[in-house]
CSV table of C-alpha atoms and ligand atoms in Angstrom, one decimal:
chain,number,residue,atom,x,y,z
A,1,UNK,CA,22.7,22.7,182.4
A,2,UNK,CA,20.4,24.2,179.8
A,3,UNK,CA,18.8,23.5,176.5
A,4,UNK,CA,22.2,24.3,175.1
A,5,UNK,CA,23.1,20.8,175.9
A,6,UNK,CA,20.0,19.2,174.5
A,7,UNK,CA,20.9,17.4,171.3
A,8,UNK,CA,19.4,18.2,167.9
A,9,UNK,CA,17.2,15.6,166.4
A,10,UNK,CA,16.1,15.0,162.8
A,11,UNK,CA,12.5,14.1,162.5
A,12,UNK,CA,11.0,11.7,159.9
A,13,UNK,CA,7.3,11.1,159.5
A,14,UNK,CA,5.2,8.4,157.8
A,15,UNK,CA,2.2,10.3,156.6
A,16,UNK,CA,0.1,7.2,156.0
A,17,UNK,CA,0.4,3.4,155.8
A,18,UNK,CA,2.2,2.4,152.7
A,19,UNK,CA,4.4,5.4,152.4
A,20,UNK,CA,8.0,5.8,153.6
A,21,UNK,CA,9.1,8.0,156.5
A,22,UNK,CA,10.2,11.4,155.1
A,23,UNK,CA,12.4,14.0,156.7
A,24,UNK,CA,10.3,17.0,157.8
A,25,UNK,CA,12.7,19.0,159.9
A,26,UNK,CA,14.5,19.0,163.2
A,27,UNK,CA,14.1,20.0,166.9
A,28,UNK,CA,15.9,19.9,170.2
A,29,UNK,CA,15.0,17.5,173.0
A,30,UNK,CA,16.7,16.0,176.1
A,31,UNK,CA,16.2,12.4,174.9
A,32,UNK,CA,14.6,10.3,172.2
A,33,UNK,CA,11.3,10.0,174.0
A,34,UNK,CA,10.9,13.8,174.4
A,35,UNK,CA,12.0,14.2,170.8
A,36,UNK,CA,9.1,12.0,169.6
A,37,UNK,CA,6.6,13.9,171.9
A,38,UNK,CA,7.9,17.3,170.7
A,39,UNK,CA,7.8,16.1,167.1
A,40,UNK,CA,4.2,15.2,167.5
A,41,UNK,CA,3.4,18.7,168.6
A,42,UNK,CA,5.6,20.5,166.2
A,43,UNK,CA,5.2,18.5,163.0
A,44,UNK,CA,1.8,16.7,163.2
A,45,UNK,CA,-0.7,19.2,164.5
A,46,UNK,CA,-2.9,18.5,161.4
A,47,UNK,CA,-2.7,14.7,161.3
A,48,UNK,CA,0.3,14.8,159.1
A,49,UNK,CA,1.6,11.5,160.4
A,50,UNK,CA,0.9,8.0,161.8
A,51,UNK,CA,4.5,7.2,162.7
A,52,UNK,CA,7.5,9.2,163.8
A,53,UNK,CA,11.2,8.4,163.7
A,54,UNK,CA,13.8,10.6,165.4
A,55,UNK,CA,17.5,10.3,164.9
A,56,UNK,CA,20.2,12.4,166.6
A,57,UNK,CA,21.5,14.7,164.0
A,58,UNK,CA,25.1,13.9,164.9
A,59,UNK,CA,24.5,10.3,164.0
A,60,UNK,CA,23.7,11.1,160.4
A,61,UNK,CA,26.7,10.6,158.1
A,62,UNK,CA,26.0,12.5,154.9
A,63,UNK,CA,27.7,12.5,151.5
A,64,UNK,CA,29.9,15.5,150.8
A,65,UNK,CA,28.1,18.0,148.5
A,66,UNK,CA,31.5,19.1,147.0
A,67,UNK,CA,31.9,15.5,145.8
A,68,UNK,CA,28.4,15.1,144.5
A,69,UNK,CA,29.6,15.2,140.9
A,70,UNK,CA,32.1,12.4,141.3
A,71,UNK,CA,29.6,10.4,143.3
A,72,UNK,CA,26.6,10.6,141.0
A,73,UNK,CA,28.1,11.2,137.6
A,74,UNK,CA,28.6,7.4,136.9
A,75,UNK,CA,24.8,7.0,136.9
A,76,UNK,CA,24.2,10.0,134.6
A,77,UNK,CA,26.1,8.3,131.7
A,78,UNK,CA,24.3,5.0,131.9
A,79,UNK,CA,21.2,6.0,129.9
A,80,UNK,CA,20.7,2.3,129.0
A,81,UNK,CA,19.3,1.8,132.5
A,82,UNK,CA,16.1,3.5,131.3
A,83,UNK,CA,13.5,1.9,129.2
A,84,UNK,CA,13.3,4.8,126.8
A,85,UNK,CA,16.9,3.9,125.6
A,86,UNK,CA,15.5,1.0,123.7
A,87,UNK,CA,13.7,0.9,120.3
A,88,UNK,CA,10.6,-1.1,120.3
A,89,UNK,CA,9.1,-1.9,116.9
A,90,UNK,CA,5.7,-0.4,116.1
A,91,UNK,CA,2.8,-2.7,116.9
A,92,UNK,CA,4.5,-4.3,120.0
A,93,UNK,CA,2.4,-3.9,123.1
A,94,UNK,CA,2.6,-5.0,126.8
A,95,UNK,CA,6.2,-4.0,127.0
B,1,UNK,CA,41.5,18.6,144.5
B,2,UNK,CA,41.8,21.7,142.4
B,3,UNK,CA,42.1,25.0,144.1
B,4,UNK,CA,39.1,27.2,143.4
B,5,UNK,CA,39.2,30.8,144.3
B,6,UNK,CA,36.5,32.7,146.1
B,7,UNK,CA,35.4,34.6,143.0
B,8,UNK,CA,34.9,31.4,141.1
B,9,UNK,CA,32.9,29.8,144.0
B,10,UNK,CA,30.8,32.9,144.1
B,11,UNK,CA,30.2,32.8,140.4
B,12,UNK,CA,29.1,29.2,140.6
B,13,UNK,CA,26.8,30.0,143.6
B,14,UNK,CA,25.1,32.8,141.7
B,15,UNK,CA,24.7,30.6,138.7
B,16,UNK,CA,22.8,28.0,140.8
B,17,UNK,CA,20.6,30.8,142.2
B,18,UNK,CA,19.9,32.1,138.7
B,19,UNK,CA,18.9,28.6,137.6
B,20,UNK,CA,16.6,28.3,140.6
B,21,UNK,CA,18.6,25.5,142.1
B,22,UNK,CA,18.1,25.5,145.9
B,23,UNK,CA,21.0,26.0,148.3
B,24,UNK,CA,21.2,23.4,151.0
B,25,UNK,CA,22.9,23.6,154.4
B,26,UNK,CA,26.2,22.0,153.5
B,27,UNK,CA,26.6,23.7,150.1
B,28,UNK,CA,29.1,26.4,149.7
B,29,UNK,CA,27.6,29.9,150.2
B,30,UNK,CA,29.1,33.4,150.5
B,31,UNK,CA,29.4,34.5,154.1
B,32,UNK,CA,27.1,37.5,153.5
B,33,UNK,CA,24.4,35.2,152.2
B,34,UNK,CA,24.7,33.1,155.3
B,35,UNK,CA,24.6,36.1,157.7
B,36,UNK,CA,21.7,37.7,155.8
B,37,UNK,CA,19.7,34.6,156.2
B,38,UNK,CA,20.6,34.0,159.8
B,39,UNK,CA,19.5,37.5,160.6
B,40,UNK,CA,16.3,37.3,158.6
B,41,UNK,CA,15.3,33.8,159.7
B,42,UNK,CA,16.0,34.4,163.4
B,43,UNK,CA,14.1,37.7,163.3
B,44,UNK,CA,11.2,35.9,161.7
B,45,UNK,CA,11.4,33.2,164.4
B,46,UNK,CA,11.4,35.8,167.1
B,47,UNK,CA,8.3,37.4,165.5
B,48,UNK,CA,6.4,34.2,165.6
B,49,UNK,CA,7.3,33.6,169.3
B,50,UNK,CA,6.7,37.2,170.5
B,51,UNK,CA,3.6,37.2,168.3
B,52,UNK,CA,2.0,34.7,170.6
B,53,UNK,CA,1.8,37.3,173.4
B,54,UNK,CA,-0.7,39.8,172.2
B,55,UNK,CA,-3.2,37.0,171.4
B,56,UNK,CA,-2.3,34.9,174.4
B,57,UNK,CA,-3.6,37.9,176.4
B,58,UNK,CA,-7.1,37.0,175.3
B,59,UNK,CA,-7.2,33.2,175.5
B,60,UNK,CA,-8.7,33.1,179.0
B,61,UNK,CA,-11.3,35.7,178.0
B,62,UNK,CA,-12.5,34.4,174.7
B,63,UNK,CA,-16.2,34.9,174.4
B,64,UNK,CA,-17.1,31.2,174.1
B,65,UNK,CA,-15.5,27.8,173.9
B,66,UNK,CA,-15.3,27.6,170.1
B,67,UNK,CA,-13.5,30.9,170.0
B,68,UNK,CA,-11.2,29.8,172.8
B,69,UNK,CA,-10.3,26.5,171.1
B,70,UNK,CA,-9.6,28.4,167.8
B,71,UNK,CA,-7.5,31.1,169.4
B,72,UNK,CA,-5.5,28.4,171.3
B,73,UNK,CA,-4.9,26.4,168.1
B,74,UNK,CA,-3.8,29.6,166.3
B,75,UNK,CA,-1.4,30.6,169.0
B,76,UNK,CA,0.0,27.1,169.2
B,77,UNK,CA,0.6,27.2,165.5
B,78,UNK,CA,2.7,30.4,166.0
B,79,UNK,CA,4.9,28.5,168.5
B,80,UNK,CA,5.3,25.8,165.8
B,81,UNK,CA,6.3,28.4,163.2
B,82,UNK,CA,8.9,29.8,165.6
B,83,UNK,CA,10.4,26.3,166.1
B,84,UNK,CA,10.5,25.5,162.4
B,85,UNK,CA,12.4,28.8,161.9
B,86,UNK,CA,14.9,28.4,164.8
B,87,UNK,CA,15.7,25.0,163.3
B,88,UNK,CA,16.2,26.5,159.9
B,89,UNK,CA,18.5,29.1,161.4
B,90,UNK,CA,20.5,26.3,163.1
B,91,UNK,CA,21.2,24.7,159.7
B,92,UNK,CA,23.2,27.8,158.9
B,93,UNK,CA,25.3,27.4,162.0
B,94,UNK,CA,23.4,29.7,164.3
B,95,UNK,CA,23.5,28.6,167.9
B,96,UNK,CA,19.9,28.3,169.2
B,97,UNK,CA,20.6,29.4,172.7
B,98,UNK,CA,22.6,32.5,171.5
B,99,UNK,CA,19.8,33.3,169.0
B,100,UNK,CA,17.3,33.4,171.8
B,101,UNK,CA,19.6,35.3,174.2
B,102,UNK,CA,19.9,37.9,171.5
B,103,UNK,CA,16.2,38.4,171.5
B,104,UNK,CA,16.1,38.7,175.3
B,105,UNK,CA,19.0,41.2,175.4
B,106,UNK,CA,17.3,43.4,172.8
B,107,UNK,CA,20.1,42.8,170.3
B,108,UNK,CA,17.8,41.0,167.9
B,109,UNK,CA,14.7,42.5,166.4
B,110,UNK,CA,11.2,41.1,165.7
B,111,UNK,CA,8.2,42.5,163.9
B,112,UNK,CA,7.3,45.8,165.5
B,113,UNK,CA,3.6,45.1,165.2
B,114,UNK,CA,3.7,42.9,168.3
B,115,UNK,CA,4.6,45.9,170.4
B,116,UNK,CA,1.1,47.2,170.2
B,117,UNK,CA,-1.4,46.2,173.0
B,118,UNK,CA,-4.5,44.1,172.5
B,119,UNK,CA,-7.2,46.1,174.3
B,120,UNK,CA,-10.4,44.4,173.3
B,121,UNK,CA,-11.6,41.1,171.9
B,122,UNK,CA,-12.0,42.8,168.5
B,123,UNK,CA,-8.2,43.0,168.4
B,124,UNK,CA,-8.1,39.2,167.9
B,125,UNK,CA,-10.1,39.8,164.8
B,126,UNK,CA,-7.9,42.7,163.6
B,127,UNK,CA,-4.7,40.7,164.2
B,128,UNK,CA,-5.9,37.6,162.4
B,129,UNK,CA,-7.3,39.5,159.5
B,130,UNK,CA,-4.6,42.2,159.1
B,131,UNK,CA,-1.5,41.0,160.8
B,132,UNK,CA,-1.6,37.4,159.6
B,133,UNK,CA,-2.9,38.7,156.3
B,134,UNK,CA,0.2,40.9,155.9
B,135,UNK,CA,2.4,38.1,157.1
B,136,UNK,CA,1.0,35.8,154.5
B,137,UNK,CA,1.7,38.4,151.8
B,138,UNK,CA,5.3,38.4,153.0
B,139,UNK,CA,5.6,34.7,153.4
B,140,UNK,CA,4.1,33.3,150.2
B,141,UNK,CA,7.0,34.5,148.1
B,142,UNK,CA,9.4,33.1,150.7
B,143,UNK,CA,8.2,29.6,149.8
B,144,UNK,CA,10.4,30.0,146.7
B,145,UNK,CA,13.3,31.4,148.6
B,146,UNK,CA,16.7,30.1,147.4
B,147,UNK,CA,17.6,28.6,150.7
B,148,UNK,CA,16.0,25.1,151.0
B,149,UNK,CA,15.3,24.8,154.7
B,150,UNK,CA,13.8,28.3,154.9
B,151,UNK,CA,11.7,27.7,151.8
B,152,UNK,CA,10.4,24.3,153.2
B,153,UNK,CA,9.6,25.9,156.5
B,154,UNK,CA,7.6,28.6,154.7
B,155,UNK,CA,5.6,26.1,152.8
B,156,UNK,CA,4.5,24.5,156.1
B,157,UNK,CA,3.9,27.9,157.6
B,158,UNK,CA,1.8,29.2,154.7
B,159,UNK,CA,-0.4,26.2,154.8
B,160,UNK,CA,-1.2,26.9,158.4
B,161,UNK,CA,-1.6,30.6,158.1
B,162,UNK,CA,-4.7,30.6,156.0
B,163,UNK,CA,-6.9,29.5,158.8
B,164,UNK,CA,-5.4,32.3,161.0
B,165,UNK,CA,-6.5,35.0,158.7
B,166,UNK,CA,-10.0,33.5,158.2
B,167,UNK,CA,-10.7,33.1,161.9
B,168,UNK,CA,-9.7,36.8,162.4
B,169,UNK,CA,-11.9,37.9,159.5
B,170,UNK,CA,-14.8,35.9,160.9
B,171,UNK,CA,-14.4,37.7,164.3
B,172,UNK,CA,-14.5,41.0,162.5
B,173,UNK,CA,-17.4,40.1,160.4
B,174,UNK,CA,-19.5,38.9,163.4
B,175,UNK,CA,-18.7,42.1,165.3
B,176,UNK,CA,-19.4,44.3,162.3
B,177,UNK,CA,-22.8,42.6,162.0
B,178,UNK,CA,-23.5,42.9,165.7
B,179,UNK,CA,-24.8,45.6,168.0
B,180,UNK,CA,-23.7,49.2,167.4
B,181,UNK,CA,-21.3,48.8,170.3
B,182,UNK,CA,-19.8,45.6,168.8
B,183,UNK,CA,-19.4,47.3,165.4
B,184,UNK,CA,-17.7,50.3,167.0
B,185,UNK,CA,-15.4,47.9,168.8
B,186,UNK,CA,-14.4,46.3,165.4
B,187,UNK,CA,-13.9,49.7,163.8
B,188,UNK,CA,-11.7,50.8,166.7
B,189,UNK,CA,-9.6,47.7,166.4
B,190,UNK,CA,-9.2,48.4,162.6
B,191,UNK,CA,-8.3,52.0,163.4
B,192,UNK,CA,-5.5,51.0,165.7
B,193,UNK,CA,-4.1,48.1,163.7
B,194,UNK,CA,-4.4,49.4,160.1
B,195,UNK,CA,-1.3,51.6,160.0
B,196,UNK,CA,1.0,49.3,162.0
B,197,UNK,CA,0.0,46.5,159.6
B,198,UNK,CA,1.1,48.6,156.7
B,199,UNK,CA,4.4,49.2,158.5
B,200,UNK,CA,4.9,45.4,158.7
B,201,UNK,CA,6.2,45.4,155.1
B,202,UNK,CA,9.2,47.5,156.3
B,203,UNK,CA,10.6,50.9,155.1
B,204,UNK,CA,9.9,52.3,151.6
B,205,UNK,CA,12.0,50.8,148.9
B,206,UNK,CA,14.2,53.9,148.7
B,207,UNK,CA,15.1,53.5,152.4
B,208,UNK,CA,15.5,49.8,152.4
B,209,UNK,CA,19.2,49.0,152.3
B,210,UNK,CA,19.1,45.1,152.0
B,211,UNK,CA,16.5,44.8,149.2
B,212,UNK,CA,18.7,44.7,146.1
B,213,UNK,CA,21.2,42.1,147.2
B,214,UNK,CA,18.4,39.9,148.7
B,215,UNK,CA,16.5,40.1,145.4
B,216,UNK,CA,19.6,39.0,143.5
B,217,UNK,CA,20.0,36.1,145.9
B,218,UNK,CA,16.4,35.2,145.6
B,219,UNK,CA,15.9,35.5,149.4
B,220,UNK,CA,13.4,38.2,148.5
B,221,UNK,CA,11.2,38.2,145.5
B,222,UNK,CA,9.3,41.4,145.8
B,223,UNK,CA,10.1,44.8,147.3
B,224,UNK,CA,8.5,46.1,150.5
B,225,UNK,CA,6.4,48.7,148.5
B,226,UNK,CA,5.2,46.1,146.1
B,227,UNK,CA,4.0,43.8,148.9
B,228,UNK,CA,2.4,46.7,150.8
B,229,UNK,CA,0.5,47.8,147.7
B,230,UNK,CA,-0.7,44.2,147.1
B,231,UNK,CA,-1.9,44.1,150.7
B,232,UNK,CA,-3.8,47.4,150.5
B,233,UNK,CA,-5.4,46.3,147.2
B,234,UNK,CA,-6.8,43.1,148.6
B,235,UNK,CA,-7.7,44.3,152.0
B,236,UNK,CA,-9.7,47.5,151.2
B,237,UNK,CA,-12.5,45.7,149.5
B,238,UNK,CA,-12.7,43.2,152.4
B,239,UNK,CA,-13.2,46.0,154.8
B,240,UNK,CA,-15.9,47.5,152.6
B,241,UNK,CA,-17.7,44.2,152.3
B,242,UNK,CA,-18.2,44.0,156.1
B,243,UNK,CA,-19.0,47.7,156.4
B,244,UNK,CA,-15.9,48.9,158.1
B,245,UNK,CA,-13.9,52.0,157.1
B,246,UNK,CA,-10.2,52.1,156.5
B,247,UNK,CA,-8.8,54.9,158.7
B,248,UNK,CA,-7.2,56.8,155.8
B,249,UNK,CA,-8.7,59.9,154.4
B,250,UNK,CA,-6.3,59.9,151.4
B,251,UNK,CA,-7.3,56.4,150.4
B,252,UNK,CA,-8.7,56.3,146.8
B,253,UNK,CA,-8.9,53.9,144.0
B,254,UNK,CA,-7.0,54.9,140.9
B,255,UNK,CA,-8.9,53.7,137.8
B,256,UNK,CA,-5.9,54.1,135.6
B,257,UNK,CA,-3.5,52.0,137.6
B,258,UNK,CA,-6.0,49.6,139.1
B,259,UNK,CA,-4.5,50.2,142.5
B,260,UNK,CA,-5.5,52.0,145.6
B,261,UNK,CA,-3.5,55.1,146.5
B,262,UNK,CA,-3.0,55.5,150.2
B,263,UNK,CA,-1.8,58.2,152.7
B,264,UNK,CA,1.6,58.7,154.1
B,265,UNK,CA,2.8,56.2,156.7
B,266,UNK,CA,4.1,57.7,160.0
B,267,UNK,CA,7.7,56.4,159.7
B,268,UNK,CA,8.6,58.3,162.8
B,269,UNK,CA,6.3,56.0,164.8
B,270,UNK,CA,7.7,53.0,163.0
B,271,UNK,CA,11.3,53.8,163.9
B,272,UNK,CA,10.4,54.7,167.4
B,273,UNK,CA,8.8,51.3,167.9
B,274,UNK,CA,11.8,49.5,166.2
B,275,UNK,CA,14.1,51.4,168.6
B,276,UNK,CA,12.2,50.0,171.6
B,277,UNK,CA,9.9,52.8,172.4
B,278,UNK,CA,6.6,51.2,171.4
B,279,UNK,CA,3.8,50.8,173.9
B,280,UNK,CA,4.7,47.1,174.8
B,281,UNK,CA,8.4,46.5,173.8
B,282,UNK,CA,9.6,46.2,177.4
B,283,UNK,CA,6.6,44.1,178.5
B,284,UNK,CA,7.1,41.6,175.6
B,285,UNK,CA,10.8,41.1,176.3
B,286,UNK,CA,10.3,40.8,180.0
B,287,UNK,CA,7.6,38.2,179.5
B,288,UNK,CA,9.9,36.1,177.2
B,289,UNK,CA,12.8,36.4,179.6
B,290,UNK,CA,10.6,35.4,182.5
B,291,UNK,CA,9.3,32.4,180.6
B,292,UNK,CA,12.8,31.2,180.0
B,293,UNK,CA,13.9,31.7,183.6
B,294,UNK,CA,10.8,30.0,185.0
B,295,UNK,CA,11.3,27.1,182.7
B,296,UNK,CA,15.0,26.6,183.7
B,297,UNK,CA,14.3,24.0,186.4
B,298,UNK,CA,12.1,22.0,184.0
B,299,UNK,CA,14.9,21.9,181.4
B,300,UNK,CA,17.4,21.0,184.1
B,301,UNK,CA,15.2,18.1,185.3
B,302,UNK,CA,14.7,16.8,181.8
B,303,UNK,CA,18.4,16.9,181.2
B,304,UNK,CA,19.1,15.1,184.5
B,305,UNK,CA,16.5,12.5,183.6
B,306,UNK,CA,18.0,11.9,180.2
B,307,UNK,CA,21.5,11.5,181.6
B,308,UNK,CA,20.3,9.0,184.2
B,309,UNK,CA,18.4,7.0,181.6
B,310,UNK,CA,21.4,6.9,179.3
B,311,UNK,CA,23.5,5.7,182.2
B,312,UNK,CA,21.1,2.9,183.1
B,313,UNK,CA,21.1,1.8,179.5
B,314,UNK,CA,24.9,1.6,179.5
B,315,UNK,CA,25.0,-0.4,182.8
C,401,FE2,FE1,3.0,32.4,162.0
C,402,FE2,FE1,-0.3,33.2,161.9
């Protein structure tokens, strides 16, 4: 057996309290515990994090980039979801 | 779904590149783009990993605890850089184990600068100042590379590199201000590392076969000669400032162009070292190979432990 069989893990880091975990990269490790330890050494050498998530890469189900247009186009046409779509008379505040 | 031919996919791909839209792992890309990146990123990763060896040589002999802690942190960063880059290569479908085996078999290349020996403590100064300095020149434009994972890895790397260069320059400055023997040691290190550092930017533009396509794909933003010139222009005044002499009798400032003119690089030496005939090529690869072999039982144990834990969890 060799590292060949060590799974690939995606690493997510919360940089400080109040912020969400953000994807920072990936690494190989034998198990989840080792993945967290390695992630600490590889991705937080300068106090970049206070919390680490690791997820086996194979468990991530991603949207298909070739279908991105069909998937996201419906939102593009709904400009009325943005406040700038609306006319507010001059002199109105707190809105 | 409509059938799209290769030429049309390629046209759309180039259009994205031209608009500075990043390419991500699952996006369609021409096979040559993928292969070029795999080659470049894995060579870059190997350079970071092999690059630990010349400096690792001096960790136990650093002159004091502060210097030792700094050098250790610097070398540890280089390991990190290698790992970011191997992961980036994997996103393109490169197999990590194979990538590393290619280094060990001599099939894959790495920066030839790391095939020079580190004979004195001053070499730690010269490497940080010149080698990391040249690496930074190469890497800063790569932060805007068209391939997302490579660009993101480079942002991280560049942030970490700036301390590398400063700690090296600090070593050189201290030695240059020291006793005559210390100053001579610094000068000697500069003499040995100057030319190999200029070679780090690769062959002259006229000889560089990959440049044009890489520029079109925005993998590369500047040519080898442009980056080399930039390096000379910023480094010469730094040497003057600390009273060291660049070992090039043809070096002179051209008032009209605002650039330094410098002497002919010994390309024979460069190609010799690339071909494996540098002073330390064999030693570097042997060391890497041994590190992998000696770590085999640890990796096996970790795998066995992980398998056992997974089994217990299922039970
Ligand atoms: Fe590095
Ligand atoms: Fe560095």
